[in-house]
């Protein structure tokens, strides 16, 4: 069995549009707005799954190389029976994958890293029930070749930003655990070890992040420790076996640079329809990858240059390098999805709002390389409300839906509902406007040009009265300072830095209090193809 006894929680589903945290592109995609239909292949609906499966099975996948690469990536890591079985199933022609992708943020980064993976696991189980004649394997595709340490090298613990101060450069996945990173673990231990499951999660972190280990290997082990019992397969694309599958893709990009033009045309079409383009391609959408660098490749006539280096290739030398060292070529955001779908028998890609937005720019690239375009599913989102926040909610009188509004709006509404004082100036404004309306009529009978002067006096008086009303409201807030502080504290805990909880908080403080039951709770309440934001409250 997967699960412990669940913590009792109430589930409230909220339309994404009502949260105020999602873009027009994402909302229109979820609502099936006609203007976006040409930018994807299949809408995220259950009725489309069978045709999606049939379409994908027509495309050949090099399953043996995929399984070989996975076995090599896991190395001597102890894996569960479920993971072993799923790797073996990937060799079978009736096996399909449901994939989510994310970079190897240290210690899993923000909470939505966890939510994405659980969504893939939950949706795979759902598809297995719907179509028992097929196998469905959940996959976490690790963006280990990303070199943006500023994004991946920090976490927030209880509102404090902790940064990995390392001098290493290049792809984050290839970086090594150093003393600075181990120092962060020690710093976090002091904070979470006092909780019931603090030692458990910190022991896991210490076991996975050992001195000298590559970040991608540490991340694989950590994700395997957390989700191996569900059969989740972790795929590290920085693998020479997998790169050999995509040699023809890389060759086409290096020699003909077709993807850039296709993406630019799609981006223009999106912007012409009122949407924001999420990404733009380069002439060559590949990097040259070495242990301490990931550098752009540019073509200058018949010479291919690796930027910020002395490396140069003519065409023959370039093709020899690609043949002998395909692992040195790394796709950027434009080709990453194409590479992913080439090496996996995938039918569904689960991503965040930003990811879905840039995938909508890629359909023409998929068509160009004749690779099936997957169903795009917006990852699950959760707001976790535990006992302390539930107590604050009860005291303030707001619902789970209302709390999505900003702090000032909530404070103003609380005063409006609970104050016994008359601090509103609506009647005063109405009365003064009536006075000036009468004066304007009177002035008009004397000299029409005086009406403008009366209007200016009216505006000045109205502005002053409005400012007085704001002072009344501020004074009344001070009279209820405790309630105002409770509202501010509630918002800070549920929406740190006025952002969604899932985009800031790390899992460690939550796990340290609730253990693996937290994972089970999130799995139990994960949506499959439903399109709502989930609030879990006491």
Coordinates of C-alpha atoms in Angstrom, one line a residue:
X1 CA 0.0 0.0 0.0
X2 CA 1.1 3.5 -0.8
X3 CA -0.5 5.4 2.0
X4 CA -0.6 6.2 5.7
X5 CA -3.7 7.4 7.4
X6 CA -4.7 10.7 5.9
X7 CA -4.8 13.9 7.8
X8 CA -8.4 15.1 7.8
X9 CA -8.7 18.0 5.4
X10 CA -11.5 19.8 3.5
X11 CA -11.0 20.3 -0.2
X12 CA -12.3 23.5 -1.8
X13 CA -12.0 23.9 -5.6
X14 CA -11.7 27.4 -7.0
X15 CA -11.7 28.4 -10.7
X16 CA -8.2 29.6 -11.7
X17 CA -9.7 32.8 -12.9
X18 CA -11.0 33.7 -9.5
X19 CA -7.6 33.5 -7.8
X20 CA -6.1 36.5 -9.7
X21 CA -2.7 34.7 -10.1
X22 CA -3.0 33.2 -13.6
X23 CA -2.4 34.8 -17.0
X24 CA -4.8 35.5 -19.8
X25 CA -3.0 32.9 -22.0
X26 CA -3.4 30.1 -19.4
X27 CA -7.1 31.0 -18.6
X28 CA -8.0 31.1 -22.3
X29 CA -6.3 27.8 -22.9
X30 CA -8.2 26.2 -20.1
X31 CA -11.5 27.7 -21.4
X32 CA -10.8 26.5 -24.9
X33 CA -10.9 30.0 -26.4
X34 CA -11.0 29.6 -30.2
X35 CA -8.1 32.0 -30.8
X36 CA -5.7 29.6 -29.3
X37 CA -6.9 26.4 -30.9
X38 CA -4.4 26.5 -33.8
X39 CA -1.5 26.5 -31.3
X40 CA -2.0 23.1 -29.8
X41 CA -3.1 19.7 -31.1
X42 CA -5.5 18.1 -28.5
X43 CA -7.4 19.9 -25.7
X44 CA -7.0 18.6 -22.2
X45 CA -10.2 16.5 -22.0
X46 CA -10.8 12.9 -21.1
X47 CA -12.7 12.3 -24.4
X48 CA -9.5 13.0 -26.3
X49 CA -7.3 10.4 -24.5
X50 CA -7.9 7.4 -26.7
X51 CA -7.2 9.1 -30.0
X52 CA -4.1 10.6 -28.4
X53 CA -2.9 7.1 -27.4
X54 CA -3.5 5.8 -30.9
X55 CA -1.7 8.7 -32.5
X56 CA 1.3 8.3 -30.2
X57 CA 1.7 4.6 -30.7
X58 CA 2.2 5.2 -34.5
X59 CA 5.5 7.0 -33.7
X60 CA 8.5 4.7 -33.0
X61 CA 10.4 5.2 -29.8
X62 CA 13.8 3.7 -29.1
X63 CA 12.6 1.9 -26.0
X64 CA 15.7 -0.2 -25.4
X65 CA 18.0 2.8 -25.4
X66 CA 15.6 4.6 -23.1
X67 CA 15.6 1.8 -20.6
X68 CA 19.4 1.4 -20.9
X69 CA 19.9 5.1 -20.1
X70 CA 17.5 5.0 -17.1
X71 CA 19.3 2.0 -15.6
X72 CA 22.6 3.8 -16.1
X73 CA 21.3 7.0 -14.4
X74 CA 20.1 5.2 -11.3
X75 CA 23.4 3.5 -10.9
X76 CA 23.7 2.0 -7.4
X77 CA 20.7 3.9 -6.0
X78 CA 18.3 1.5 -4.3
X79 CA 15.1 1.6 -6.2
X80 CA 11.7 0.3 -5.4
X81 CA 9.9 -2.7 -7.0
X82 CA 7.5 -0.2 -8.6
X83 CA 10.3 1.8 -10.3
X84 CA 12.0 -1.4 -11.6
X85 CA 8.8 -2.6 -13.0
X86 CA 8.0 0.7 -14.7
X87 CA 11.5 0.8 -16.3
X88 CA 10.9 -2.7 -17.7
X89 CA 7.4 -1.7 -18.9
X90 CA 9.0 1.1 -20.9
X91 CA 10.5 -1.6 -23.2
X92 CA 6.9 -2.7 -24.1
X93 CA 5.1 -1.3 -27.1
X94 CA 1.9 -0.7 -25.1
X95 CA 3.5 1.5 -22.5
X96 CA 3.1 5.3 -22.6
X97 CA 4.4 8.0 -20.3
X98 CA 2.9 11.0 -18.6
X99 CA 5.6 13.6 -18.0
X100 CA 6.4 16.7 -16.1
X101 CA 9.7 18.6 -16.2
X102 CA 11.6 20.8 -13.9
X103 CA 15.2 21.9 -13.2
X104 CA 17.1 20.4 -10.3
X105 CA 16.4 23.2 -7.8
X106 CA 18.4 22.5 -4.6
X107 CA 16.4 20.6 -2.1
X108 CA 13.4 20.5 -4.6
X109 CA 13.0 24.3 -4.6
X110 CA 9.4 25.6 -4.3
X111 CA 6.4 23.5 -3.4
X112 CA 5.0 23.3 -6.9
X113 CA 8.0 21.0 -7.8
X114 CA 6.2 18.4 -5.6
X115 CA 2.8 19.2 -7.0
X116 CA 3.9 18.7 -10.6
X117 CA 5.3 15.3 -9.9
X118 CA 2.3 14.1 -7.9
X119 CA 0.1 15.3 -10.7
X120 CA 2.0 13.1 -13.2
X121 CA 1.7 10.2 -10.8
X122 CA -2.0 10.7 -10.2
X123 CA -2.8 11.2 -13.8
X124 CA -0.9 8.0 -14.7
X125 CA -3.0 6.0 -12.2
X126 CA -6.1 7.5 -13.6
X127 CA -5.2 6.6 -17.2
X128 CA -4.3 3.1 -16.1
X129 CA -7.8 2.7 -14.7
X130 CA -9.4 4.1 -17.8
X131 CA -7.3 2.1 -20.3
X132 CA -6.2 -1.2 -18.6
X133 CA -4.9 -2.5 -21.9
X134 CA -2.0 0.0 -21.8
X135 CA 0.7 0.8 -19.2
X136 CA 1.2 4.4 -18.1
X137 CA 4.4 5.4 -16.4
X138 CA 4.8 8.8 -14.6
X139 CA 8.1 10.5 -15.5
X140 CA 10.0 13.4 -14.0
X141 CA 12.2 14.8 -16.8
X142 CA 15.0 16.7 -15.1
X143 CA 16.1 20.0 -16.7
X144 CA 19.6 19.3 -15.4
X145 CA 21.4 21.2 -18.2
X146 CA 19.9 24.5 -17.1
X147 CA 22.7 26.9 -16.1
X148 CA 20.6 29.5 -14.2
X149 CA 22.0 29.1 -10.7
X150 CA 20.3 32.4 -9.6
X151 CA 17.0 30.6 -10.1
X152 CA 17.9 27.1 -8.9
X153 CA 20.4 27.8 -6.1
X154 CA 18.1 29.2 -3.4
X155 CA 15.1 28.2 -1.3
X156 CA 12.8 29.9 1.2
X157 CA 12.5 28.4 4.7
X158 CA 9.8 30.0 6.8
X159 CA 10.1 33.2 4.8
X160 CA 13.9 33.4 4.8
X161 CA 15.8 33.2 1.6
X162 CA 18.8 30.8 1.8
X163 CA 21.2 30.9 -1.1
X164 CA 23.9 28.5 -2.3
X165 CA 27.0 30.6 -2.6
X166 CA 29.2 28.6 -4.9
X167 CA 31.8 29.6 -7.4
X168 CA 30.9 26.7 -9.8
X169 CA 29.7 27.5 -13.3
X170 CA 27.9 25.8 -16.2
X171 CA 25.0 23.4 -16.0
X172 CA 23.6 23.2 -12.5
X173 CA 23.0 19.5 -12.8
X174 CA 26.7 18.9 -13.4
X175 CA 27.8 21.1 -10.4
X176 CA 29.0 19.2 -7.3
X177 CA 27.8 19.3 -3.7
X178 CA 30.3 21.4 -1.9
X179 CA 30.9 22.6 1.7
X180 CA 28.7 25.7 1.1
X181 CA 25.7 23.5 0.2
X182 CA 26.3 21.2 3.1
X183 CA 26.4 24.3 5.3
X184 CA 22.9 25.2 4.1
X185 CA 21.7 21.8 5.2
X186 CA 23.2 22.4 8.6
X187 CA 21.5 25.8 8.8
X188 CA 18.1 24.3 7.9
X189 CA 18.6 21.4 10.3
X190 CA 18.7 23.9 13.2
X191 CA 15.3 25.1 12.2
X192 CA 13.3 22.0 11.3
X193 CA 14.8 19.3 13.6
X194 CA 12.6 20.4 16.5
X195 CA 9.5 19.1 14.5
X196 CA 8.3 15.5 14.7
X197 CA 9.6 14.5 11.3
X198 CA 12.4 17.1 11.1
X199 CA 15.2 14.5 11.6
X200 CA 13.7 12.3 9.0
X201 CA 13.6 14.8 6.2
X202 CA 17.1 16.2 7.1
X203 CA 18.6 12.7 7.2
X204 CA 17.1 12.2 3.7
X205 CA 18.8 15.4 2.5
X206 CA 22.1 14.4 4.0
X207 CA 21.9 11.0 2.4
X208 CA 21.2 12.5 -1.0
X209 CA 23.5 15.5 -1.0
X210 CA 26.9 14.1 -0.1
X211 CA 30.2 15.9 -0.8
X212 CA 31.3 15.7 -4.4
X213 CA 28.0 14.3 -5.8
X214 CA 26.6 15.9 -8.9
X215 CA 23.4 17.9 -8.3
X216 CA 21.5 16.0 -10.9
X217 CA 22.4 12.7 -9.1
X218 CA 21.5 14.1 -5.7
X219 CA 18.2 15.3 -7.1
X220 CA 17.4 11.9 -8.7
X221 CA 18.1 10.2 -5.4
X222 CA 16.0 12.7 -3.4
X223 CA 13.0 12.5 -5.8
X224 CA 13.4 8.7 -5.8
X225 CA 13.3 8.6 -2.0
X226 CA 10.1 10.8 -1.9
X227 CA 8.2 9.2 -4.8
X228 CA 9.8 5.8 -5.6
X229 CA 6.9 4.0 -3.9
X230 CA 4.6 5.4 -6.6
X231 CA 6.7 4.0 -9.4
X232 CA 7.9 7.5 -10.6
X233 CA 10.7 7.2 -13.1
X234 CA 13.3 10.0 -13.0
X235 CA 15.0 10.8 -16.4
X236 CA 18.2 12.8 -16.6
X237 CA 18.5 13.9 -20.2
X238 CA 22.2 14.7 -19.8
X239 CA 23.1 11.2 -21.0
X240 CA 25.1 10.2 -24.0
X241 CA 22.8 7.2 -24.7
X242 CA 19.7 9.5 -24.9
X243 CA 21.6 12.2 -26.9
X244 CA 22.4 9.6 -29.6
X245 CA 18.7 9.2 -30.3
X246 CA 18.5 12.9 -31.2
X247 CA 21.6 13.3 -33.4
X248 CA 19.5 13.9 -36.5
X249 CA 17.5 16.6 -34.6
X250 CA 20.7 18.3 -33.5
X251 CA 22.2 18.0 -37.0
X252 CA 19.2 19.7 -38.6
X253 CA 19.3 22.5 -36.2
X254 CA 23.0 23.1 -36.6
X255 CA 23.0 23.0 -40.4
X256 CA 19.6 24.6 -41.3
X257 CA 18.4 26.6 -38.2
X258 CA 14.8 26.0 -39.1
X259 CA 13.2 26.1 -35.6
X260 CA 14.0 29.8 -35.0
X261 CA 12.0 31.0 -37.9
X262 CA 9.0 28.8 -37.0
X263 CA 8.9 30.0 -33.4
X264 CA 9.2 33.6 -34.5
X265 CA 6.2 33.2 -36.9
X266 CA 4.2 31.5 -34.1
X267 CA 5.1 34.2 -31.6
X268 CA 4.0 36.9 -34.0
X269 CA 0.7 35.1 -34.6
X270 CA 0.2 34.9 -30.8
X271 CA 0.9 38.6 -30.2
X272 CA -1.3 39.5 -33.2
X273 CA -4.2 37.8 -31.3
X274 CA -3.5 39.7 -28.1
X275 CA -1.3 37.2 -26.2
X276 CA 2.2 37.7 -24.8
X277 CA 5.0 35.6 -26.4
X278 CA 6.7 33.7 -23.7
X279 CA 10.0 32.9 -25.4
X280 CA 12.0 33.7 -28.5
X281 CA 14.4 31.4 -30.3
X282 CA 17.9 32.0 -31.4
X283 CA 19.4 31.1 -34.9
X284 CA 20.8 27.9 -33.3
X285 CA 18.8 26.6 -30.4
X286 CA 21.6 24.4 -29.0
X287 CA 24.3 25.0 -26.4
X288 CA 27.7 23.4 -26.3
X289 CA 27.9 21.6 -22.9
X290 CA 31.1 21.0 -21.0
X291 CA 31.6 20.3 -17.2
X292 CA 31.9 24.0 -16.3
X293 CA 30.2 25.7 -19.1
X294 CA 27.1 25.7 -21.3
X295 CA 27.7 28.2 -24.1
X296 CA 25.7 29.3 -27.1
X297 CA 26.6 28.1 -30.6
X298 CA 26.5 30.6 -33.4
X299 CA 27.1 30.2 -37.1
X300 CA 29.3 32.7 -39.0
X301 CA 29.3 31.7 -42.6
X302 CA 31.0 28.2 -42.8
X303 CA 32.3 28.4 -39.2
X304 CA 30.4 27.4 -36.0
X305 CA 31.6 29.3 -32.9
X306 CA 31.1 28.4 -29.3
X307 CA 30.5 31.8 -27.6
X308 CA 32.9 32.9 -24.9
X309 CA 35.5 30.3 -25.9
X310 CA 38.1 29.6 -28.6
X311 CA 36.3 26.6 -29.9
X312 CA 35.5 26.7 -33.6
X313 CA 34.3 24.1 -36.1
X314 CA 34.0 23.8 -39.9
X315 CA 31.0 21.7 -41.1
X316 CA 33.0 18.4 -41.2
X317 CA 34.5 19.0 -37.8
X318 CA 31.1 19.9 -36.4
X319 CA 29.5 16.7 -37.7
X320 CA 32.3 14.7 -36.4
X321 CA 31.9 16.3 -32.9
X322 CA 28.2 15.6 -33.0
X323 CA 28.8 11.9 -34.0
X324 CA 31.5 11.3 -31.4
X325 CA 30.2 13.4 -28.5
X326 CA 26.4 14.0 -28.8
X327 CA 26.3 14.6 -25.1
X328 CA 28.1 17.9 -25.7
X329 CA 25.0 19.3 -27.4
X330 CA 22.3 20.7 -25.2
X331 CA 18.9 21.9 -26.4
X332 CA 17.5 25.2 -25.1
X333 CA 13.9 25.9 -24.3
X334 CA 12.9 25.8 -28.0
X335 CA 14.2 22.3 -28.6
X336 CA 14.0 20.8 -25.1
X337 CA 10.4 19.7 -25.5
X338 CA 11.0 18.2 -29.0
X339 CA 14.0 16.3 -27.5
X340 CA 11.8 15.1 -24.6
X341 CA 9.1 13.8 -26.9
X342 CA 11.6 12.1 -29.2
X343 CA 13.0 9.9 -26.4
X344 CA 9.8 9.2 -24.4
X345 CA 6.6 7.5 -25.6
X346 CA 4.8 10.4 -24.1
X347 CA 1.1 11.5 -24.4
X348 CA 0.7 14.2 -21.8
X349 CA 3.0 17.0 -20.6
X350 CA 2.2 18.6 -17.3
X351 CA 3.6 22.1 -16.8
X352 CA 3.0 25.4 -15.1
X353 CA 1.5 28.5 -16.6
X354 CA 4.8 29.8 -18.0
X355 CA 5.6 26.4 -19.5
X356 CA 2.3 26.0 -21.2
X357 CA 2.6 29.4 -22.7
X358 CA 5.9 28.6 -24.3
X359 CA 4.8 25.2 -25.4
X360 CA 2.0 27.0 -27.4
X361 CA 4.8 28.5 -29.5
X362 CA 6.3 25.1 -30.4
X363 CA 3.7 23.2 -32.4
X364 CA 5.2 24.2 -35.7
X365 CA 8.6 23.0 -34.5
X366 CA 7.1 19.6 -33.6
X367 CA 5.4 19.4 -37.0
X368 CA 8.7 20.3 -38.8
X369 CA 10.4 17.3 -37.1
X370 CA 7.3 15.1 -37.5
X371 CA 7.2 14.4 -33.7
X372 CA 3.8 14.0 -32.0
X373 CA 2.7 17.0 -30.0
X374 CA 1.4 16.0 -26.5
X375 CA -1.7 17.0 -24.6
X376 CA -0.8 20.0 -22.4
X377 CA -2.2 19.9 -18.9
X378 CA -1.8 22.7 -16.4
X379 CA -0.1 21.4 -13.3
X380 CA -2.1 21.2 -10.0
X381 CA -2.0 24.1 -7.6
X382 CA -2.7 23.9 -3.9
X383 CA -3.1 26.3 -1.0
X384 CA -2.3 24.5 2.2
X385 CA -4.2 25.9 5.3
X386 CA -3.1 24.2 8.5
X387 CA -4.3 24.7 12.1
X388 CA -2.7 28.1 12.8
X389 CA -3.9 29.6 9.5
X390 CA -7.4 28.1 10.0
X391 CA -7.6 29.7 13.4
X392 CA -6.8 33.1 11.9
X393 CA -9.3 32.5 9.1
X394 CA -12.0 31.8 11.7
X395 CA -11.1 34.9 13.8
X396 CA -11.1 37.2 10.7
X397 CA -14.3 35.7 9.3
X398 CA -13.0 35.2 5.8
X399 CA -13.6 32.2 3.5
X400 CA -10.9 30.2 1.7
X401 CA -11.9 32.0 -1.5
X402 CA -11.9 35.5 -0.1
X403 CA -8.4 35.1 1.3
X404 CA -7.0 35.3 -2.2
X405 CA -7.7 39.0 -2.2
X406 CA -4.8 41.4 -1.2
X407 CA -4.2 42.5 2.4
X408 CA -5.6 46.0 2.0
X409 CA -8.8 44.8 0.4
X410 CA -9.4 42.3 3.2
X411 CA -8.7 44.8 5.9
X412 CA -11.0 47.4 4.4
X413 CA -13.8 44.8 4.1
X414 CA -13.3 43.7 7.7
X415 CA -13.7 47.3 8.9
X416 CA -16.8 47.7 6.7
X417 CA -18.3 44.6 8.2
X418 CA -17.3 44.9 11.8
X419 CA -16.9 48.6 12.7
X420 CA -19.6 50.2 14.7
X421 CA -18.4 53.7 13.8
X422 CA -19.7 55.8 10.9
X423 CA -16.4 56.4 9.0
X424 CA -17.9 56.5 5.5
X425 CA -18.2 59.8 3.6
X426 CA -20.6 58.7 0.9
X427 CA -23.4 61.0 2.2
X428 CA -21.0 63.9 2.6
X429 CA -19.8 63.5 -1.0
X430 CA -23.4 63.2 -2.3
X431 CA -24.4 66.4 -0.4
X432 CA -21.4 68.4 -1.5
X433 CA -22.0 67.4 -5.2
X434 CA -25.6 68.6 -4.9
X435 CA -24.4 71.9 -3.6
X436 CA -22.0 72.4 -6.5
X437 CA -24.6 71.2 -9.0
X438 CA -26.8 74.0 -7.8
X439 CA -24.0 76.5 -7.9
X440 CA -23.1 75.4 -11.4
X441 CA -26.7 76.0 -12.6
X442 CA -26.7 79.4 -10.8
X443 CA -23.4 80.4 -12.4
X444 CA -24.6 79.3 -15.8
X445 CA -27.4 81.9 -15.7
X446 CA -24.9 84.6 -15.0
X447 CA -21.9 83.7 -17.1
X448 CA -21.4 80.3 -18.8
X449 CA -17.6 80.5 -18.4
X450 CA -18.1 80.4 -14.6
X451 CA -19.3 76.8 -14.8
X452 CA -15.7 75.6 -15.4
X453 CA -14.6 77.5 -12.3
X454 CA -17.4 75.9 -10.2
X455 CA -16.4 72.4 -11.6
X456 CA -12.8 73.0 -10.5
X457 CA -14.0 74.0 -7.0
X458 CA -16.2 70.9 -6.9
X459 CA -13.3 68.6 -7.8
X460 CA -11.0 70.3 -5.2
X461 CA -13.7 69.9 -2.5
X462 CA -14.4 66.3 -3.5
X463 CA -10.7 65.4 -3.4
X464 CA -10.2 67.0 0.0
X465 CA -13.3 65.1 1.3
X466 CA -12.0 61.8 -0.2
X467 CA -8.7 62.3 1.6
X468 CA -10.6 62.9 4.8
X469 CA -12.4 59.7 4.3
X470 CA -9.1 57.8 3.9
X471 CA -7.9 59.4 7.2
X472 CA -11.2 58.2 8.8
X473 CA -10.5 54.6 7.5
X474 CA -6.9 54.6 8.7
X475 CA -7.9 55.8 12.1
X476 CA -10.6 53.1 12.4
X477 CA -8.0 50.5 11.3
X478 CA -5.8 51.7 14.2
X479 CA -8.8 51.3 16.5
X480 CA -8.8 47.6 15.4
X481 CA -5.1 47.1 15.2
X482 CA -5.2 43.5 16.5
X483 CA -7.6 42.4 13.7
X484 CA -5.5 44.2 11.1
X485 CA -2.4 42.4 12.3
X486 CA -4.2 39.1 12.2
X487 CA -5.2 39.7 8.6
X488 CA -1.7 40.7 7.6
X489 CA -0.2 37.7 9.4
X490 CA -2.7 35.4 7.6
X491 CA -1.8 36.8 4.2
X492 CA 1.9 36.6 4.9
X493 CA 1.7 32.9 5.8
X494 CA -0.6 31.9 3.0
X495 CA 0.7 34.2 0.3
X496 CA 4.4 35.0 1.2
X497 CA 5.7 38.1 -0.6
X498 CA 2.2 38.5 -2.1
X499 CA 2.8 35.4 -4.2
X500 CA 1.2 32.0 -4.2
X501 CA 2.5 29.8 -1.4
X502 CA 3.5 27.1 -3.8
X503 CA 5.9 29.5 -5.7
X504 CA 7.9 30.4 -2.5
X505 CA 7.8 27.8 0.3
X506 CA 9.9 24.7 0.3
X507 CA 8.6 21.4 1.4
X508 CA 11.0 20.8 4.3
X509 CA 9.1 22.8 7.0
X510 CA 5.8 21.1 6.0
X511 CA 7.3 17.6 5.9
X512 CA 9.0 18.1 9.2
X513 CA 5.6 18.6 10.8
X514 CA 3.5 16.0 8.9
X515 CA 5.9 13.5 7.4
X516 CA 5.0 11.3 4.5
X517 CA 1.3 11.8 5.3
X518 CA 1.7 15.2 3.6
X519 CA 2.7 13.5 0.4
X520 CA -0.2 11.0 0.7
X521 CA -2.7 13.9 1.4
X522 CA -1.5 15.8 -1.7
X523 CA -1.7 12.6 -3.8
X524 CA -5.2 11.9 -2.6
X525 CA -6.5 15.4 -3.5
X526 CA -4.5 15.8 -6.7
X527 CA -6.7 16.5 -9.7
X528 CA -6.3 14.6 -13.0
X529 CA -7.9 16.6 -15.8
X530 CA -10.0 18.9 -13.7
X531 CA -9.1 22.5 -14.0
X532 CA -9.4 24.1 -10.6
X533 CA -7.2 25.5 -7.9
X534 CA -7.3 23.3 -4.8
X535 CA -7.5 24.7 -1.2
X536 CA -6.9 22.1 1.5
X537 CA -8.0 23.4 4.9
X538 CA -8.7 21.9 8.4

